[in-house]
Amino acid sequence: MGSLKSEEELEQIEEEASKEAILYVNGSRKVLPDGLAHATLLEYLRGIGLTGTKLGCGEGGCGACTVMVSHYNKSLKKCGHYAINACLAPLYSVEGMHVITVEGLGNRVHGLHPVQESLARAHGSQCGFCTPGFIMSMYALLRSSQSPPSEEQIDECLSGNLCRCTGYRPILDAFRVFAKTDDSLYGPQPSSSSVEESNFVCPSTGKPCSCRSGSLVDSDTTRESICFGQKYEAISYSEVDGKLFTDKELIFPPELLLRKISYLSLSGFSGLKWYRPLRLKQVLELKSRYPDAKLIVGNTEVGIEMRLKKMHYRVLISTMHVPELNVLNVNDDGVEIGAAVRLSDLLTAFRKVVTERAYHETSTCKAFIEQLKWFAGTQIKNVASVGGNVCTASPISDLNPLWMASRAKFRVIDNKGNLRIVSAENFFLGYRKVDLASGEILLSVFLPWSRRLEYVKEFKQAHRRDDDIAIVNAGMRVFLEKKDDDLVVADASIVYGGVAPLSIAARQTKEYLIGRTWNQELLQGALKVLRSDIIIKEDAPGGMVEFRRSLTLSFFFKFFLWVSHEMDAMRSIKQEIPLSQLSAIRPFQRPSVIGCQDYEIVKRGTAVGSPEVHLSARLQVTGEAEYADDTPLPPNGLNAALVLSRKPHARIISVDASGAKSSPGFAGIFLANDVPAKNKIGPVIYDEELFASEFVSCVGQVIGVVVADTQENAKLAVRKVHVEYEELPAILSIEDAIKAKSFHPNTEKFLGKGDVDLCFQSGECYKVIQGEVQVGGQEHFYLEPQSTVIWTVDGGNEVHMVSSTQAPQKHQKYVSEVLGLPMSKVVCRTKRLGGGFGGKETRSAFLAAAASVPSYLLNRPVKITLDRDIDMMTTGQRHSFLGKYKVGFTKEGKVLALDLEIYNNAGNSLDLSPAILERAMFHSDNVYEIPNIRINGRVCFTNFPSNTAFRGFGGPQGMLIAENWIQRIAVELKKSPEEIREMNFQGEGSLLHYGQQLQHCTLDQLWNALKGSCNFLNARKEADQFNLQNRWKKRGVAMVPTKFGISFTTKFLNQAGALVNVYTDGTVLVTHGGVEMGQGLHTKVAQVAASSFNIPLTSVFISDTSTDKVPNASPTAASASSDMYGAAVLDACEQIKARMEPIASRKNFSSFAELVGACYVERIDLSAHGFHIVPEIGFDWNTGKGNPFRYFTYGAAYAEVEIDTLTGDFHTRAADVFLDLGYSINPAIDVGQIEGAFVQGLGWVALEELKWGDAAHKWIPPGCLYTCGPGSYKIPSVNDVPLKFSVSLLKGHPNVKAIHSSKAVGEPPFFLASSVFFAIKDAIVAARADAGFTDWFPLDNPATPERIRMACLDEFTAPFVGSDFRPKLSV
């Protein structure tokens, strides 16, 4: 083909281009104006009021922005439906398509869609922020499936969605009813009632059960269930005409069926041009005209470069609709894949090919299928293209090593139509650099079939299996030939990613392999050559150098075993491989998650004790629930962005804002000298500045705030503010702080009991051991970023705000002091939070204060919503800790004395760090009787953003240190840790090291119930047996107890207020000081009110939390809110009931509404303010004695894990959790809290690693946070849920010290996830024993793949590390 005759021809095409860009949204036609090429689909949707689609991260990593796109393919004459991330999709990329958002499925008024209904009923929505994304991922799967999907497909479709609240189990249960199942209840057969009970298979567990019988007794339920099935059947087909859809389904718009797709030439902000060519020659001509233009399909890489890396591209060319780039041809010698083919289509094609071609031909295809499965979330795979991934040339691309290894050929074309073919192995030239000249583009990839005796295999190890970038990956191929009785290597290719600036072939290893016989000798020789062939430098970006080096060997070893195992005919080779060795290549068969919840229902009145669904669930599943960022800005509103420090410690020399002032849409910049009143802030001690005036003490400290007409303009203006610094020495770890004696003033704490020194010297102790425990931090990763909308009333006489905060009173106080207004003129309202976990207790208030300054001075509304990376960088995390212990014990294992020094990393201000240290000290005994104990605690000042509250508030850190020395005692005495734990248990009447006596202690009952439930002795035996038979996979088991003190340890915070209004129609409005953040507080409080008045739960409504309704409220924290606010509401209800009593006693009223009407006529006050103070608490730090807690919540958990010792990958095979929650107010919500806390805790102990620029990570700029988004910071995903997940509540133990005999639940279960950590350690012990190492060893949390693998010493780690190696951790 030739080039276009001239640019005039292209200009003519542009003139003929469609003048009208059209998009359908939820069946409604939208005309897209020119000038929006910079905008994402998410920005557009939220801009037109469809706020159900959420902004969680802006980088396609959390799934909160998931929508479904329908597109008619004219050549295939069929409609495709697929889920995408709206935060990455350019608005014009969906032109001519139908976008369906969560609002298009169902709503409160017209009824819910079955997918929404199922999730709401199954308790699958807590904070609700992630919920619309899950709904849309599932809905897109159903719309695109011709038949019910499998459970595996459902799990896979959710791989790109994150949830921080639920622990995923209820979400999986809710969606599993749509899977293939034998259960006729979910299908539309009318004969369902005739099926025998014994044949019924539960859709949740896949096992026979009797849960149907309840449904069949009640005819309404049965009818509803069958109807549910019929609705589902109707939505599972994607026929374009919509005939098979119910009236609720949105059909594909007929206009888009008939409309011809057209060439687009549109523009955007800052001169950005957007082209959508329809022919290859148009693409080439555009590339000729704009050599630096970026070709895009899904924008999954370019979008992140433009948003996060601040790269500026002038021209974007969308190749999505170019037929020549979308070919997917299967022919006799291989597969031709167009560069614009989407990865999900490639995966589908490969899966089809594998079923149709000869087994030996598809070795390569199978490798790609496996690699694509873990490549990214479904939403990314649905839009990301083959060519985009190839040409990005990322050093950690999962696919490029496979293209290189599998002899793929890349077809390249220039703008004159000249074709050339480049082998994949020679295509990658350097870091993100490929063999493409400026006018060239990648046309297609040719992948040849594999030959007989040719084997291709993929490898990848990441921090998390689902949706994660590789640490190291590889593609390996070997082609063997028969020579006599041997198989000799005729050709080979060993290619790695993640070990160099580009995907790199091990050329020396290849040369070594060719011509050699495939046997053990070849393996040993190749491993030796590999060590010098692939060299990773000590200071390599990404760190983990020793781990990455070991993976290069582990992968090759696995490849050798796999190839040997594949040679079925070669018995002689098979005999060389012992069965125990085969565990290295046996894939983990992941069954569906099975959940089991066991609790009793103790009803009190109409609602208390009932497992009610979260009150906002139906609003959350429809996207109608509103969050702070959903609050619309008035027309004169401004958006704010923060000017942040880029240095960990420095003097500010100057701030030059001249560039910002000339930026588009700029409305003002405000610095320290612009603050109307006080610039000093702080939740307890005023040791922070709102805007840094002279010094900055961390990266991310706020220097000022810029406001502009749009959020993008505000961020652009911030980038133009130039700050000049004089750098000063920085303290970047606890160890640095200890050496420099850098402690916050007046924070040293001491607790003690008995005489520790005397005990150590007396000879009572069989042994005294010493050690150090490093405890890693954790990011809150609430799905909803920090957000506030603030505006003035009456010309600035009052200030009102809507904030995402756990402490509205703190926002009120900060704003009042910064502006110099009385608190009575400042109102903060909070409807709900999209998760908090402590991260919105104090660290949200400075944002409201920062936004209040421009709002007040300009008298205009201001909104500030932090981008995920800024949120993570500025708002603090869970404290990292360092514990130095010395412990003495008897020969049997009884602990006699503990001497503990404990340090926490506070960061650059105090915040709540002293209180967090105190709780860690209170919990440093966990559940163990220690006669002599001495604990000294210090709060370290470091040059990091101030760390803050996080679920557990220091308690888990203290308990983890305790469990570490318990485990070490077990090793010293050659006993099981469980035995040591049990013999040291505290019991009824135990006197704790701070003077409080245990009452109503249920620890023994819980422990014994758990031991019976998990059959621990048998589980131990089975794990040992498995470990004997498997060299490279190991299983571990552990049981861990906990006790968690309930109360704020600061006494005055233990107070709560509530306002209850009864209306004449018999409905009740409750307002209280607590904040709903997904934990079900409002639901429990409503149940208390409903039971008190003996009315249905539907008659009670909880209004938003507001400082003008209930003043001086404590933060919603410390797990105590249900206790406190439930009691305050009950107090108000009892007051109203007492007033109503004289009227009620006159006659029998037919309804509560009638009684209320009568009271109203009698002028009875039907409004009351309730109040509650927690009794019998108080602690004196001067004496070190008192009762800091009202009571304790006890729990115990068992976990079983399986680890891959060669890679560090692990699965939690089972988790069994027992808690004593008294008589639960709402057992369903409590189970949800337990599961959510456990999975969040699993993240802390095994997945989530914060990496800061410190001495341990010199490749990160000093003081900077590297893990500042879902791309680099990995919270648990659907794939990390325990495969058997049981939760049981102890029966028959009411709690006499809290409302309705219940107990607090939010924080206590979090630490129980350490059972997974110690099970991992148990598995590592077995692996080390095989290598001859039986000594105790330290394992820091999180037990990431790096830490697991490097602790499993073997011949593949030996060349790189010694037995005392300890991977680096930011502490």
GROMACS .gro file of C-alpha atoms in nm, residues 306-460:
model
  155
  306MET     CA    1  -0.043   1.182   3.191
  307ARG     CA    2  -0.214   1.179   3.532
  308LEU     CA    3   0.047   1.041   3.770
  309LYS     CA    4   0.374   1.102   3.590
  310LYS     CA    5   0.261   1.443   3.460
  311MET     CA    6   0.372   1.365   3.104
  312HIS     CA    7   0.221   1.589   2.839
  313TYR     CA    8   0.127   1.448   2.500
  314ARG     CA    9  -0.003   1.683   2.230
  315VAL     CA   10  -0.170   1.427   2.001
  316LEU     CA   11  -0.355   1.105   2.082
  317ILE     CA   12  -0.460   0.866   1.806
  318SER     CA   13  -0.722   0.605   1.900
  319THR     CA   14  -0.672   0.292   1.688
  320MET     CA   15  -0.961   0.102   1.840
  321HIS     CA   16  -1.167   0.101   1.518
  322VAL     CA   17  -0.893   0.034   1.261
  323PRO     CA   18  -0.973  -0.308   1.107
  324GLU     CA   19  -0.616  -0.378   0.992
  325LEU     CA   20  -0.495  -0.340   1.352
  326ASN     CA   21  -0.769  -0.563   1.493
  327VAL     CA   22  -0.708  -0.881   1.293
  328LEU     CA   23  -0.703  -1.208   1.482
  329ASN     CA   24  -0.633  -1.484   1.230
  330VAL     CA   25  -0.566  -1.846   1.314
  331ASN     CA   26  -0.386  -2.028   1.032
  332ASP     CA   27  -0.174  -2.336   0.973
  333ASP     CA   28   0.153  -2.199   1.096
  334GLY     CA   29   0.037  -1.982   1.384
  335VAL     CA   30  -0.177  -1.689   1.499
  336GLU     CA   31  -0.163  -1.336   1.360
  337ILE     CA   32  -0.265  -1.082   1.623
  338GLY     CA   33  -0.334  -0.719   1.533
  339ALA     CA   34  -0.162  -0.461   1.750
  340ALA     CA   35  -0.496  -0.313   1.864
  341VAL     CA   36  -0.646  -0.648   1.970
  342ARG     CA   37  -0.761  -0.626   2.330
  343LEU     CA   38  -0.610  -0.864   2.581
  344SER     CA   39  -0.948  -1.009   2.683
  345ASP     CA   40  -1.017  -1.094   2.316
  346LEU     CA   41  -0.671  -1.249   2.289
  347LEU     CA   42  -0.740  -1.459   2.599
  348THR     CA   43  -1.073  -1.577   2.456
  349ALA     CA   44  -0.908  -1.663   2.124
  350PHE     CA   45  -0.629  -1.860   2.293
  351ARG     CA   46  -0.878  -2.052   2.508
  352LYS     CA   47  -1.069  -2.147   2.193
  353VAL     CA   48  -0.753  -2.244   2.005
  354VAL     CA   49  -0.641  -2.476   2.286
  355THR     CA   50  -0.961  -2.680   2.247
  356GLU     CA   51  -0.932  -2.700   1.869
  357ARG     CA   52  -0.563  -2.755   1.788
  358ALA     CA   53  -0.334  -3.049   1.857
  359TYR     CA   54  -0.202  -3.061   2.214
  360HIS     CA   55   0.163  -3.013   2.121
  361GLU     CA   56   0.086  -2.705   1.905
  362THR     CA   57  -0.062  -2.498   2.187
  363SER     CA   58   0.210  -2.505   2.454
  364THR     CA   59   0.270  -2.135   2.386
  365CYS     CA   60  -0.101  -2.051   2.393
  366LYS     CA   61  -0.141  -2.221   2.731
  367ALA     CA   62   0.148  -2.018   2.871
  368PHE     CA   63  -0.019  -1.697   2.749
  369ILE     CA   64  -0.354  -1.803   2.896
  370GLU     CA   65  -0.198  -1.850   3.239
  371GLN     CA   66  -0.002  -1.526   3.220
  372LEU     CA   67  -0.303  -1.326   3.100
  373LYS     CA   68  -0.515  -1.461   3.384
  374TRP     CA   69  -0.294  -1.281   3.636
  375PHE     CA   70  -0.198  -0.995   3.404
  376ALA     CA   71  -0.441  -0.735   3.543
  377GLY     CA   72  -0.801  -0.686   3.649
  378THR     CA   73  -1.076  -0.769   3.401
  379GLN     CA   74  -1.152  -0.401   3.338
  380ILE     CA   75  -0.793  -0.339   3.223
  381LYS     CA   76  -0.779  -0.652   3.006
  382ASN     CA   77  -1.105  -0.546   2.841
  383VAL     CA   78  -0.942  -0.234   2.695
  384ALA     CA   79  -0.563  -0.281   2.703
  385SER     CA   80  -0.414  -0.384   2.370
  386VAL     CA   81  -0.142  -0.624   2.266
  387GLY     CA   82   0.051  -0.352   2.083
  388GLY     CA   83   0.020  -0.107   2.370
  389ASN     CA   84   0.176  -0.357   2.609
  390VAL     CA   85   0.452  -0.450   2.363
  391CYS     CA   86   0.548  -0.094   2.268
  392THR     CA   87   0.537   0.042   2.623
  393ALA     CA   88   0.833  -0.195   2.671
  394SER     CA   89   0.794  -0.202   3.046
  395PRO     CA   90   1.078  -0.394   3.211
  396ILE     CA   91   0.812  -0.586   3.407
  397SER     CA   92   0.572  -0.655   3.118
  398ASP     CA   93   0.424  -1.000   3.176
  399LEU     CA   94   0.383  -1.071   2.805
  400ASN     CA   95   0.707  -0.948   2.647
  401PRO     CA   96   0.927  -1.225   2.792
  402LEU     CA   97   0.677  -1.475   2.649
  403TRP     CA   98   0.675  -1.313   2.303
  404MET     CA   99   1.054  -1.325   2.308
  405ALA     CA  100   1.078  -1.683   2.429
  406SER     CA  101   0.811  -1.819   2.194
  407ARG     CA  102   0.977  -1.705   1.866
  408ALA     CA  103   0.714  -1.437   1.798
  409LYS     CA  104   0.766  -1.201   1.505
  410PHE     CA  105   0.659  -0.836   1.508
  411ARG     CA  106   0.535  -0.685   1.182
  412VAL     CA  107   0.626  -0.317   1.161
  413ILE     CA  108   0.495  -0.070   0.899
  414ASP     CA  109   0.605   0.282   0.813
  415ASN     CA  110   0.403   0.572   0.674
  416LYS     CA  111   0.493   0.477   0.318
  417GLY     CA  112   0.345   0.134   0.366
  418ASN     CA  113   0.680  -0.048   0.385
  419LEU     CA  114   0.668  -0.361   0.599
  420ARG     CA  115   0.950  -0.518   0.793
  421ILE     CA  116   0.960  -0.808   1.032
  422VAL     CA  117   1.151  -0.799   1.361
  423SER     CA  118   1.192  -1.095   1.593
  424ALA     CA  119   1.053  -1.024   1.940
  425GLU     CA  120   1.391  -1.113   2.088
  426ASN     CA  121   1.555  -0.817   1.909
  427PHE     CA  122   1.270  -0.566   1.939
  428PHE     CA  123   1.345  -0.430   2.288
  429LEU     CA  124   1.645  -0.199   2.293
  430GLY     CA  125   1.650  -0.038   2.637
  431TYR     CA  126   1.434   0.106   2.913
  432ARG     CA  127   1.095   0.165   2.744
  433LYS     CA  128   1.274   0.179   2.409
  434VAL     CA  129   1.185  -0.038   2.108
  435ASP     CA  130   1.300  -0.088   1.750
  436LEU     CA  131   1.050   0.154   1.593
  437ALA     CA  132   1.159   0.453   1.385
  438SER     CA  133   0.964   0.775   1.423
  439GLY     CA  134   0.721   0.708   1.137
  440GLU     CA  135   0.672   0.340   1.216
  441ILE     CA  136   0.403   0.158   1.406
  442LEU     CA  137   0.357  -0.202   1.517
  443LEU     CA  138   0.106  -0.362   1.281
  444SER     CA  139   0.071  -0.712   1.420
  445VAL     CA  140   0.235  -0.997   1.607
  446PHE     CA  141   0.279  -1.341   1.458
  447LEU     CA  142   0.293  -1.627   1.709
  448PRO     CA  143   0.401  -1.965   1.564
  449TRP     CA  144   0.257  -2.292   1.693
  450SER     CA  145   0.483  -2.489   1.921
  451ARG     CA  146   0.633  -2.806   1.777
  452ARG     CA  147   0.647  -3.163   1.906
  453LEU     CA  148   0.886  -3.177   2.203
  454GLU     CA  149   0.880  -2.797   2.224
  455TYR     CA  150   0.770  -2.667   2.563
  456VAL     CA  151   0.684  -2.310   2.660
  457LYS     CA  152   0.610  -2.199   3.015
  458GLU     CA  153   0.526  -1.871   3.189
  459PHE     CA  154   0.634  -1.756   3.536
  460LYS     CA  155   0.540  -1.460   3.749
   0.00000   0.00000   0.00000
